Coordinates of C-alpha atoms in Angstrom, one line a residue:
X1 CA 35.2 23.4 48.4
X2 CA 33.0 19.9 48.9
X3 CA 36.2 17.9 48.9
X4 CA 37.3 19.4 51.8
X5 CA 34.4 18.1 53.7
X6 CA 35.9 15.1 53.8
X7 CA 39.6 12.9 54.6
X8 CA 41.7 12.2 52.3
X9 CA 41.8 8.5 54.0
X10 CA 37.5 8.5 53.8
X11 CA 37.8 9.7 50.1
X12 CA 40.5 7.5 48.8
X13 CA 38.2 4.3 50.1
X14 CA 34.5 6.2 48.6
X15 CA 36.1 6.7 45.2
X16 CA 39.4 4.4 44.2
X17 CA 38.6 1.4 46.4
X18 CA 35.5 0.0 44.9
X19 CA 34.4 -1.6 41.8
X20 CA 31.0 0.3 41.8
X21 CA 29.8 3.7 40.3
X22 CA 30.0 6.3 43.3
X23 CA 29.1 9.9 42.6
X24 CA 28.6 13.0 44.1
X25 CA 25.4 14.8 42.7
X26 CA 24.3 18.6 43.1
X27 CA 20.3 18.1 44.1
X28 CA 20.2 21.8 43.6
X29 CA 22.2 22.2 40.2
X30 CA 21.2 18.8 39.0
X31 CA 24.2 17.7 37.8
X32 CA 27.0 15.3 39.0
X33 CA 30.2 17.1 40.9
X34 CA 32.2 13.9 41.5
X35 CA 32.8 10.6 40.0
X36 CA 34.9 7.9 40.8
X37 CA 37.0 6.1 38.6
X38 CA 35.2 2.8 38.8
X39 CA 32.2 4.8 37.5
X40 CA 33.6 6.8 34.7
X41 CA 35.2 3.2 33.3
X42 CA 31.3 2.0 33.5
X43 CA 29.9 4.7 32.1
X44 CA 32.8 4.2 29.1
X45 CA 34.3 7.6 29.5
X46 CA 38.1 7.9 29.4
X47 CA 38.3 10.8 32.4
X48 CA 36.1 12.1 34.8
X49 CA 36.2 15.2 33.6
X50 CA 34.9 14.1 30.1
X51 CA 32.2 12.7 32.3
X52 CA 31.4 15.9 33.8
X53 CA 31.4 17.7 30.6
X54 CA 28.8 15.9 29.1
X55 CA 26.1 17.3 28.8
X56 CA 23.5 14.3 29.2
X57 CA 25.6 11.9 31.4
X58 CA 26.6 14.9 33.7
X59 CA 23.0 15.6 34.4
X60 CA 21.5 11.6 34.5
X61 CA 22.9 7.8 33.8
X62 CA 19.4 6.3 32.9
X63 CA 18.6 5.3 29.3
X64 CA 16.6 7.6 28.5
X65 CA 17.5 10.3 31.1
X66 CA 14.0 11.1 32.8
X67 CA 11.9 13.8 32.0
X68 CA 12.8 16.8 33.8
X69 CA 9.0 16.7 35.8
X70 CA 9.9 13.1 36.9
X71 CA 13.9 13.7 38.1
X72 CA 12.1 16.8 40.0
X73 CA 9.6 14.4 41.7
X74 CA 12.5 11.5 42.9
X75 CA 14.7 14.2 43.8
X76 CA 11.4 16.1 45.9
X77 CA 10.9 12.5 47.6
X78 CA 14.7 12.0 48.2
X79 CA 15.3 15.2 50.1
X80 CA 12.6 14.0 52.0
X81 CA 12.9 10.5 52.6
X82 CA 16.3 10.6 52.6
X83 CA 17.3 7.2 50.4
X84 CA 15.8 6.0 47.4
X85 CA 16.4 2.4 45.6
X86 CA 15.8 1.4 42.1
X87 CA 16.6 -1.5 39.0
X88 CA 17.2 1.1 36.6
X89 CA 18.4 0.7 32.9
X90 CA 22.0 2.5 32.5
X91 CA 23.7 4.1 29.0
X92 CA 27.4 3.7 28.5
X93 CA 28.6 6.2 26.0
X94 CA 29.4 4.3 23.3
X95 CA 25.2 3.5 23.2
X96 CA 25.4 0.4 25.0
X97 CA 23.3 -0.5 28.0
X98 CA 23.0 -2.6 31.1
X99 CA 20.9 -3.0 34.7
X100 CA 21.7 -1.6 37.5
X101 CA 21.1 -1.3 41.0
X102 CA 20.8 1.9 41.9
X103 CA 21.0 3.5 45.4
X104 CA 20.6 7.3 46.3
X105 CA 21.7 8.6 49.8
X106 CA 20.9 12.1 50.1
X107 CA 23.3 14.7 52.6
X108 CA 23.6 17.8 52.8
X109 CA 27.2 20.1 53.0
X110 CA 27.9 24.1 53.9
X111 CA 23.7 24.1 53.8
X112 CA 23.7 22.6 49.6
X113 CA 21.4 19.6 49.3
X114 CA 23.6 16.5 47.8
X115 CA 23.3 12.7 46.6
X116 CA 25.7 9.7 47.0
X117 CA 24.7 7.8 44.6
X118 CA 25.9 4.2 43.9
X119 CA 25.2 2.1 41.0
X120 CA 26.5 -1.9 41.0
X121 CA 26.5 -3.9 37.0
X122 CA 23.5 -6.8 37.7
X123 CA 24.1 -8.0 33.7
X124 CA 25.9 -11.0 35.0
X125 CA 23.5 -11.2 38.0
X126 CA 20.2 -11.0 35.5
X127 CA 22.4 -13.4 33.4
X128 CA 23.2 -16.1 35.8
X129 CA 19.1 -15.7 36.9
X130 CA 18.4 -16.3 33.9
X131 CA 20.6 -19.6 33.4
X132 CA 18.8 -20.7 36.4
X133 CA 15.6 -20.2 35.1
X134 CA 16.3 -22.3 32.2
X135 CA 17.8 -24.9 34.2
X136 CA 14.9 -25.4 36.2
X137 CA 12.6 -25.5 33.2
X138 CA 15.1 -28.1 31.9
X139 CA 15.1 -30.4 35.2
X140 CA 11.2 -29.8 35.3
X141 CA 10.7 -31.1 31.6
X142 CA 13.0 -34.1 32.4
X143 CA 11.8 -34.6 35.8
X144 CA 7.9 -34.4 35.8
X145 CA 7.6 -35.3 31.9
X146 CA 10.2 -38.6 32.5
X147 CA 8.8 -42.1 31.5
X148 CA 10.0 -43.9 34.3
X149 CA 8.6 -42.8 37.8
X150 CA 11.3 -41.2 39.9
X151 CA 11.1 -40.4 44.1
X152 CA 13.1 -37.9 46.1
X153 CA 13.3 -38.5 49.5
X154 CA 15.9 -37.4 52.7
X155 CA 18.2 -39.0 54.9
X156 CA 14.7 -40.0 56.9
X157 CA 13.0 -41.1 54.2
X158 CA 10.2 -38.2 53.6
X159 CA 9.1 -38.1 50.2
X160 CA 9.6 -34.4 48.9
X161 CA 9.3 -34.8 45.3
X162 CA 8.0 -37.0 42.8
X163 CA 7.1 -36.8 39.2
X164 CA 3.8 -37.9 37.4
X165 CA 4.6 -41.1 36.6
X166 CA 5.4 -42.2 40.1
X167 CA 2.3 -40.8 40.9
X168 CA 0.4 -42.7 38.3
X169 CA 2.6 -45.8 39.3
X170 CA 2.0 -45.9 43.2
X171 CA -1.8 -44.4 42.5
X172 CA -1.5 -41.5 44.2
X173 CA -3.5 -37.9 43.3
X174 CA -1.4 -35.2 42.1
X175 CA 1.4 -34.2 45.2
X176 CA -0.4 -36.0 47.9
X177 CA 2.6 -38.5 47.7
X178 CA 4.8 -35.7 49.1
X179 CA 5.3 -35.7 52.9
X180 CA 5.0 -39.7 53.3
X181 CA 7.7 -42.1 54.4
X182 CA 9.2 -44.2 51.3
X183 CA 8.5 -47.2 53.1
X184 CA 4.7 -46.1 52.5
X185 CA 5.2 -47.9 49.1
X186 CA 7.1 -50.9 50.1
X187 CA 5.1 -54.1 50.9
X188 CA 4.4 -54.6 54.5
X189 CA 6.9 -57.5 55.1
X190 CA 9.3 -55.2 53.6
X191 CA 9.5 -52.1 55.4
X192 CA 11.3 -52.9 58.6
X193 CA 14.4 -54.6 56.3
X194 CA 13.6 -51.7 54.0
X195 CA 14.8 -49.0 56.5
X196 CA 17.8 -50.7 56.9
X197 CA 18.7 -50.5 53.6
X198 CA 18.0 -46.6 53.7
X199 CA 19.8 -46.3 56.4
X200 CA 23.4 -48.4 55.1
X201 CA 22.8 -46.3 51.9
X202 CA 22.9 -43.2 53.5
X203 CA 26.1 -44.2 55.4
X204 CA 27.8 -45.0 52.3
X205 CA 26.0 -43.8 48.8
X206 CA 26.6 -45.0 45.6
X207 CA 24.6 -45.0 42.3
X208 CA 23.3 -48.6 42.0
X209 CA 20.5 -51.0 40.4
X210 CA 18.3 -52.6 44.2
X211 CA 17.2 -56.2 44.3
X212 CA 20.9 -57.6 43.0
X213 CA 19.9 -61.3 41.7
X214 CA 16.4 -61.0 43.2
X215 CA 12.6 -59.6 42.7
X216 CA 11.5 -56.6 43.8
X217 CA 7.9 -55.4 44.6
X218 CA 6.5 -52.1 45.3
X219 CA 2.9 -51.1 46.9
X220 CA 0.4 -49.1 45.5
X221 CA -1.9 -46.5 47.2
X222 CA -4.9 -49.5 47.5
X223 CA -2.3 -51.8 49.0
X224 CA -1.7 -53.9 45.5
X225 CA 1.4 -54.9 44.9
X226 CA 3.3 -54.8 41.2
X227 CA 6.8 -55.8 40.4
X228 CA 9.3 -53.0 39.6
X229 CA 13.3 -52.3 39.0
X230 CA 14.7 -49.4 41.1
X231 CA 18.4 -47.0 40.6
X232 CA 19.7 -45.4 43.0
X233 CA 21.4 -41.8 43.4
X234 CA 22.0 -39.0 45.4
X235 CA 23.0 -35.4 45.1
X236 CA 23.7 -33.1 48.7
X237 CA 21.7 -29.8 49.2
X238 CA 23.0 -27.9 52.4
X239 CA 25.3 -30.6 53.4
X240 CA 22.3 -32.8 53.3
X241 CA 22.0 -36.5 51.6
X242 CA 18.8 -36.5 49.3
X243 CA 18.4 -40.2 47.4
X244 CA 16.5 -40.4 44.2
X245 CA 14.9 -43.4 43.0
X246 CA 14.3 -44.6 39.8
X247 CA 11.1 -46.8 39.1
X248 CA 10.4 -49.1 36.1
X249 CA 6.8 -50.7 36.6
X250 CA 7.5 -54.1 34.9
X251 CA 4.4 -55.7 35.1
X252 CA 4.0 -56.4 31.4
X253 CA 7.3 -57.3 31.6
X254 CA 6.7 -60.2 33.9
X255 CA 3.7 -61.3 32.0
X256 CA 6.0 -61.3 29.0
X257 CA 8.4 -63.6 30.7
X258 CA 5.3 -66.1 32.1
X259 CA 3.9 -66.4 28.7
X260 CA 7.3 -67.2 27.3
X261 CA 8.1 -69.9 29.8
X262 CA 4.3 -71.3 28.9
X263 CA 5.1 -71.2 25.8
X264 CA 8.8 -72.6 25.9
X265 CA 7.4 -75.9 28.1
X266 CA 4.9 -76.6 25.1
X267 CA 7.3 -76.4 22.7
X268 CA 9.4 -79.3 24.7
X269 CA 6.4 -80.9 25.1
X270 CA 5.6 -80.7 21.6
X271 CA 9.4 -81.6 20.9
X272 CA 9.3 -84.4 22.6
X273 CA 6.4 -85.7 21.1
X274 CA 7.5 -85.0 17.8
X275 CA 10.7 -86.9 18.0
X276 CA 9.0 -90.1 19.0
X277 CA 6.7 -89.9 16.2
X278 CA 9.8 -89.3 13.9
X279 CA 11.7 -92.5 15.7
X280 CA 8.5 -94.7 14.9
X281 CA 8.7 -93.4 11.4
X282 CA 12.2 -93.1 10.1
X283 CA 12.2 -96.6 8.2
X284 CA 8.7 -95.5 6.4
X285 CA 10.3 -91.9 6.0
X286 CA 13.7 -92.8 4.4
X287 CA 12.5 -95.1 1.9
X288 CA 10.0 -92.8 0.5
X289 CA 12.6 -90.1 0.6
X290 CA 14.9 -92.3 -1.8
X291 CA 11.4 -92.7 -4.1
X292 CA 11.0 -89.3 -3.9
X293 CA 14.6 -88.2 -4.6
X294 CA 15.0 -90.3 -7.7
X295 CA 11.5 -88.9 -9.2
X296 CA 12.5 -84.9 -7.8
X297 CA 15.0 -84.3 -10.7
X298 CA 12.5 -85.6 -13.2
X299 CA 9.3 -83.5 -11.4
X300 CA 10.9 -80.6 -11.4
X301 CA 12.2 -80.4 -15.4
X302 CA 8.5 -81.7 -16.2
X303 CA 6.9 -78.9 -13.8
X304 CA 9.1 -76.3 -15.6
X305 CA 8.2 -77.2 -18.9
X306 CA 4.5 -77.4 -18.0
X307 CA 4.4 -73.9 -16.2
X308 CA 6.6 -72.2 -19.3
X309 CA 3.9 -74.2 -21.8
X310 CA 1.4 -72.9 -19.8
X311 CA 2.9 -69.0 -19.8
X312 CA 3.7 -69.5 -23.7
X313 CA -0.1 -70.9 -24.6
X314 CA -2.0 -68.2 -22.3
X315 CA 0.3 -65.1 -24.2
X316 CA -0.2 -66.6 -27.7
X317 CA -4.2 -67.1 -27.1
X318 CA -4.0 -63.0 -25.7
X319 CA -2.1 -62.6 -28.7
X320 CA -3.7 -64.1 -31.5
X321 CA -7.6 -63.6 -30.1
X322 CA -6.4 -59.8 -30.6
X323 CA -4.0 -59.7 -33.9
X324 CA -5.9 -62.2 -36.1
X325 CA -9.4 -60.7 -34.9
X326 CA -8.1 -57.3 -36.2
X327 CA -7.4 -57.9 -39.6
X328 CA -9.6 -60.8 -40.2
X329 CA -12.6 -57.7 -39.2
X330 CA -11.1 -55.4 -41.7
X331 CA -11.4 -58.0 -44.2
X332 CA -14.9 -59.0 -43.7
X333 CA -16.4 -55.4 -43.0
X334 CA -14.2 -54.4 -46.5
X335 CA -15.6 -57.3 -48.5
X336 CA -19.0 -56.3 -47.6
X337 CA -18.8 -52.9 -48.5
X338 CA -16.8 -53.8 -51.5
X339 CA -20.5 -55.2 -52.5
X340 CA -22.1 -51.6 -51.7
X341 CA -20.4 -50.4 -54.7
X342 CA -21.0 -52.2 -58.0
X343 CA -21.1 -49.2 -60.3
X344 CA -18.2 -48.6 -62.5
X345 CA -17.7 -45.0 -61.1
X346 CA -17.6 -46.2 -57.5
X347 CA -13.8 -48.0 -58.3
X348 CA -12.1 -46.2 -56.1
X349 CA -13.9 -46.7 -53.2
X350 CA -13.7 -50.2 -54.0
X351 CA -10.0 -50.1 -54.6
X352 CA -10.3 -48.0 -51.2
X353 CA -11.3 -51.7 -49.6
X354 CA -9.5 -53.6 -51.8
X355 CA -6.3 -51.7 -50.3
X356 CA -7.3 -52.6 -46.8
X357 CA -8.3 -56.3 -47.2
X358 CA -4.7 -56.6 -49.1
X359 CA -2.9 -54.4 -45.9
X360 CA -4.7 -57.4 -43.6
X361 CA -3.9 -60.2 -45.4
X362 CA -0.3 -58.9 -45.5
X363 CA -0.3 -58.0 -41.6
X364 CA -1.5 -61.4 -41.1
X365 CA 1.3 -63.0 -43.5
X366 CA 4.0 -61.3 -41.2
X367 CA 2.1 -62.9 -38.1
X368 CA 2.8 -66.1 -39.9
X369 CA 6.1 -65.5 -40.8
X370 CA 6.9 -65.0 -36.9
X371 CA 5.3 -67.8 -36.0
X372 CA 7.2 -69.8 -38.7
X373 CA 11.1 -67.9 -38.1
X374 CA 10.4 -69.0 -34.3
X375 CA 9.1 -72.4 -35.0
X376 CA 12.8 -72.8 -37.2
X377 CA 14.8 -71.4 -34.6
X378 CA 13.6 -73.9 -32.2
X379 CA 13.8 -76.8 -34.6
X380 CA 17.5 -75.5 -35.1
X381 CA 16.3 -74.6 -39.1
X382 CA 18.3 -71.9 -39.1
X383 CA 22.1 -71.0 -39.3
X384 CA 24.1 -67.6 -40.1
X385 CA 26.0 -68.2 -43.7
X386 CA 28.6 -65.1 -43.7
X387 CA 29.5 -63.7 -46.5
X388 CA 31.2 -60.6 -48.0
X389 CA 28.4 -58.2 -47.7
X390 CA 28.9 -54.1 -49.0
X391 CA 27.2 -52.8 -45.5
X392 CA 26.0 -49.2 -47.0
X393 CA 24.4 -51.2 -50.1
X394 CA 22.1 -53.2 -47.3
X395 CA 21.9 -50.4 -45.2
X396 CA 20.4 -47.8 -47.8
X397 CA 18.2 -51.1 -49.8
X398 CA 16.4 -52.3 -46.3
X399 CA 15.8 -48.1 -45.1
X400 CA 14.2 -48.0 -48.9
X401 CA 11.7 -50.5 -48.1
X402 CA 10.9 -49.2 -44.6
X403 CA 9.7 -45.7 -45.8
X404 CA 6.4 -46.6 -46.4
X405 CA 5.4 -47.5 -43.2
X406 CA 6.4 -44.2 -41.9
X407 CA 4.0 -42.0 -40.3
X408 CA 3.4 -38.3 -41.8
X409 CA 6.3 -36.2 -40.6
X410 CA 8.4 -39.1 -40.4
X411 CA 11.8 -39.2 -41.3
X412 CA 14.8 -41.7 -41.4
X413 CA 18.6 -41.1 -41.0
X414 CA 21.4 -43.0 -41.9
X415 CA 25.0 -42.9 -40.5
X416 CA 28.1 -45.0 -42.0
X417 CA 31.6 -45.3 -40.8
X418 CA 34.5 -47.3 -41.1
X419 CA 35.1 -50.0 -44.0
X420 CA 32.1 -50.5 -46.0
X421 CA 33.0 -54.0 -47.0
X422 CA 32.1 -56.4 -44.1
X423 CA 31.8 -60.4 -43.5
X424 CA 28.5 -61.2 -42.0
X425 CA 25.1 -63.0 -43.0
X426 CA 23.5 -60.3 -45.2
X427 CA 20.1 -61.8 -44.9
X428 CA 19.8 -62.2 -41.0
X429 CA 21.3 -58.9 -40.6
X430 CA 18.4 -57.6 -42.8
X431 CA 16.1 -59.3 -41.2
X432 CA 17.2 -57.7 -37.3
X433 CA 17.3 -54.7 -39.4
X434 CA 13.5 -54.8 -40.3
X435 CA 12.2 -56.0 -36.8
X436 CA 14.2 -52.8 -35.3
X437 CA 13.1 -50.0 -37.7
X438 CA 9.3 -51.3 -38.1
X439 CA 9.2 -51.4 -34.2
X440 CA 10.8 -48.0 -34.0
X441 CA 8.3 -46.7 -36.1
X442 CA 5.5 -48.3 -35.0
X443 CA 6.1 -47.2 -31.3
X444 CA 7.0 -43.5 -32.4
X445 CA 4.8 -40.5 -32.7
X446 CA 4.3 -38.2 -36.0
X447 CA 6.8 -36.4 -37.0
X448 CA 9.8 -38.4 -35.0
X449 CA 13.2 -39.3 -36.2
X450 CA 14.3 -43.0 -36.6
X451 CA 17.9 -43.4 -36.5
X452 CA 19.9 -46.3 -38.0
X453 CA 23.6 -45.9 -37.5
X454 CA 26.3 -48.5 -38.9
X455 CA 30.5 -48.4 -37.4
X456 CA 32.4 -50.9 -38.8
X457 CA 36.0 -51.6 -37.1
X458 CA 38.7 -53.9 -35.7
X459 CA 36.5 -57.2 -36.9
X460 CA 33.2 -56.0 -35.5
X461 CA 30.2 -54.5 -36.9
X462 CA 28.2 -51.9 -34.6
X463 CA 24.3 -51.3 -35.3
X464 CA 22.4 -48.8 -33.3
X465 CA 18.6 -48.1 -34.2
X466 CA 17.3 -45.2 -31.8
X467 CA 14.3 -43.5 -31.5
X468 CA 12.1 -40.7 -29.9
X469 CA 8.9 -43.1 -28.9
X470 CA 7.1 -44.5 -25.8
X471 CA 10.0 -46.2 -24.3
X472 CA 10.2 -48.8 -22.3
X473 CA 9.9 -49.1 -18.3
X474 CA 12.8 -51.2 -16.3
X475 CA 10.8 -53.7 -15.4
X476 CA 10.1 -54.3 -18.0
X477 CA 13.2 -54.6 -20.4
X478 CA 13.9 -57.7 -18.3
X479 CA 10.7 -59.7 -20.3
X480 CA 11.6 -58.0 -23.7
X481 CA 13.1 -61.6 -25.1
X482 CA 10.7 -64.0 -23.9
X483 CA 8.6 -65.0 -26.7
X484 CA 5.1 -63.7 -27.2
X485 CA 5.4 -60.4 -23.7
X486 CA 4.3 -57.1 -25.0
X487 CA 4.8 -54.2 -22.3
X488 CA 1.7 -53.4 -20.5
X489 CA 2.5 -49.7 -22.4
X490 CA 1.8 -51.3 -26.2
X491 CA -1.0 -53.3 -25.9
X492 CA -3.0 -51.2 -27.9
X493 CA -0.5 -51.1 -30.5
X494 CA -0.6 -54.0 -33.1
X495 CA 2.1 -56.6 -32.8
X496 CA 2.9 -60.4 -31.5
X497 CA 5.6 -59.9 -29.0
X498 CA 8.1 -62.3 -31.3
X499 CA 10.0 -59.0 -32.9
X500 CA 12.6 -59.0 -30.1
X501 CA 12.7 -62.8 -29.0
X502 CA 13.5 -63.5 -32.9
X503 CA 16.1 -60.9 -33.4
X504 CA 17.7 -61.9 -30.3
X505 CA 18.4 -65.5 -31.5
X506 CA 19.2 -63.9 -35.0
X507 CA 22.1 -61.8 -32.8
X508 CA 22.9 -65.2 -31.1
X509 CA 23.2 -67.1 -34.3
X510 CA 25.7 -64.3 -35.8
X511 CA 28.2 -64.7 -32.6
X512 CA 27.0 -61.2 -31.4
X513 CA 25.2 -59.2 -28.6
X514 CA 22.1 -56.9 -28.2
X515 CA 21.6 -54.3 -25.6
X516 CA 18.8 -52.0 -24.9
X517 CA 18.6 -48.4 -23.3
X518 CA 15.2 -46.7 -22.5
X519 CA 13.4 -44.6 -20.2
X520 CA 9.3 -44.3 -20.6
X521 CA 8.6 -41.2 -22.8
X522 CA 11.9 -40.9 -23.7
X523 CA 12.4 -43.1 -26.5
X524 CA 14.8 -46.3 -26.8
X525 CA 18.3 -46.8 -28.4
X526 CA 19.3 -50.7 -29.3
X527 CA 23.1 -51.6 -29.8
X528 CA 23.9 -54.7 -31.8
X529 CA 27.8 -55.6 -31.8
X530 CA 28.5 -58.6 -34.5
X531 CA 31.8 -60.2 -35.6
X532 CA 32.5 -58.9 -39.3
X533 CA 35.6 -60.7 -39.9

């Protein structure tokens, strides 16, 4: 038997001694005869006999096996070299596979050709290359790509590395700065004391800022010298010191700091020039700051007035250039067409005309009217009278009148709740009540809904008139009480910009408060809350 070739002592160290796949393999038959434990747990097998038995890892270990032309080949060139090494990739059984070194010893027993081979796991060995490789890519993007320059040197200060912004620092083409002394780029008048230093920092090495409380200076390729800021540090490599410095180029830096102290003495000069001028003047100074105090208060109020005069004037000329020109066209181009048509059967196109001089002259009354209610309310003409006032009576009488300036398609709907008997000025209320519908109606599309909804409860009257029109922008809805602002969204829509000025100081004069919510396109909803008590 093949065992018998060998001790028990040599066999006991080949096969249960080692952490590596050893075999025994029949050159002749092809096939493996022996493996050792350490193998058959590589190979994921649970016995070597299992091993044996099958019928593709009995026979080869690669992933795939080879073809049987190319195992006849290696095992041709084995018998006759004698060895043979190889990275080959190895199958487990379970499918799973791994590198390994491979290493075929050919012998020969009782005249049959054999192989010894031996196969070592190099996953964690291709693994830990692999870290490396990565590492180094990682120190060469930090290193060579860093924005500050940085020089390795040794313990006798030969330069062996440095990156490409030392090089563009110092002036140097690409690595011809390696193999030169550091004191190479030290000043002249430096280097001696320089080597010093090198020397008590490699005696005792630390990671530390140079030039403590003083400047230091560094020397270019063409002798120039620039200011800089160097760090120390160190690592060993082969119980060897190797010192890195760090090198900030602080030229700008410097020129920075120059133009700053330049800059600082002019001030003080300018300072002190400035505070004899203010000694020489104080007495003129302080009594035309008491002049000027006791007119500021009065300045001011007449400044304000003149600037809101001034806003109020330019908004009602916009205005009124644009509202009174309107109708006051219609008029004229209707009276002379009115004179087109004197035969008797033309009336209805002069009734056509008639209708729209009498729709101008009655745009231009409400203009009026606006300009009169906000001329009262300034003069303080006006005052709320409360009364007991049937709410659904002057809600249902004031939607009446409305319905004729409704576009086609639109509607109106009414809401009541709560007691319908309220206390409350009737006649403001129906006033607010007009300014909010007409405006919903006017700034609403064909075929909207405008809707007017009245809660009355616990001594307070709620009012909300929503609708589906052009809305209003946020920046707007701050303006929407001063007197005569339209939205830059409205202006080609008629109106004065009073509507909302007046019913807010309607809402005022009742005790209550108006709120509006809107979003552009979206339409806007406005909440009145009066006392009703």
């Amino acid at each position: 038997m093949l065992s018998e070739q060998y001790t028990p002592a040599f066999a006991d160290l080949l096969f249960d001694k080692t952490d590596e796949f050893i075999g025994i393999y029949d050159l002749t038959e092809e096939r493996f005869k022996r493996v050792n434990r350490a193998g058959v747990r590589m190979l994921g097998f649970v016995s070597e006999a299992e091993l044996l038995a099958d019928p593709v890892r009995s026979r080869s270990i690669r992933t795939p096996p080879l073809p049987d032309e190319h195992r006849g080949s290696l095992i041709a060139g084995l018998l006759q070299t004698g060895s043979h090494q190889e990275t080959a990739l190895i199958g487990r059984q379970q499918g799973e596979t791994f590198w390994g070194r491979m290493v075929l010893t050919a012998f020969s027993a009782q005249g049959e050709a054999y192989a010894l081979v031996r196969v070592a796991d190099e996953g964690r060995l291709r693994q830990t290359e692999l870290e490396l490789a990565q590492t180094a890519r990682r120190y060469e993007a930090i290193f060579f790509n860093a924005t500050i320059g940085i020089v390795v040197c040794n313990a006798q200060g030969l330069i062996i590395s440095a990156n490409q912004m030392a090089e563009r620092q110092f002036g140097y083409p690409p690595e011809t700065m390696l193999g030169r002394m550091i004191e190479d780029l030290v000043p002249a008048g430096v280097g001696r004391y320089h080597q010093k230093l090198r020397e008590s920092f490699n005696n005792e090495p630390a990671v530390r800022a140079m030039g403590h409380n003083r400047e230091l200076h560094a020397k270019r390729k063409d002798n120039s010298i620039f200011p800089v800021e160097v760090s120390l540090s160190y690592f060993w490599l082969e119980e060897k010191i190797h010192i890195v410095a760090f090198v900030v180029d602080i030229t700008a830096k410097k020129e920075v700091e120059r133009e700053l102290l330049d800059q600082k003495e002019k001030i003080e000069r300018l300072n002190a020039s400035l505070e004899r001028k203010v000694l020489e003047r104080t007495h003129d100074l302080m009594d035309t700051l008491e002049q000027l105090e006791r007119s500021k208060e009065e300045l001011g109020r007449a400044l304000d007035a003149e600037r809101k005069l001034s806003e109020l004037k330019s908004r009602f000329v916009s205005m009124a250039s644009h509202e009174f020109r309107t109708p006051l066209t219609a008029v004229l181009t209707s009276a002379a067409l009115i004179e087109k048509y004197p035969a008797g059967e033309q009336q209805d196109k002069r009734k056509k005309h008639i209708d729209r001089i009498r729709t101008s002259v009655t745009n231009l009354n409400d203009i009026l009217e606006e300009f009169l209610s906000v001329g009262k309310l300034e003069e303080g003409k006006i005052a709320a009278h409360p009364k007991e006032t049937v709410q659904s009576k002057l809600l249902s009488e004031t939607v009446a009148d409305m319905r004729s300036m409704l576009k086609p398609g639109q509607t109106i709907e009414t809401q009541q709740k709560g007691p319908d008997q309220v206390f409350l000025d009737p006649s403001l209320l129906r006033k607010i009540l007009v300014n909010l519908i007409s405006n919903a109606i006017k700034y609403s599309q064909a075929g909207t809904v405008v809707s007017v909804r009245f809660t009355s409860n616990e001594g307070h009257l709620r009012v909300i008139v929503e609708d589906q029109g052009v809305g209003i922008s946020r920046e707007d809805q701050a303006h929407l009480f001063e007197r005569f602002y339209r939205a830059p969204t409205v202006t080609n829509i008629e109106g004065t910009g009073l509507g909302l000025h007046i019913v807010g100081r309607y809402v005022e004069l009742m005790g209550g408060t108006i709120s509006i919510e809107s979003e552009l396109n979206k339409g806007t909803i406005v909440t009145i809350l009066l006392p009703a008590l």
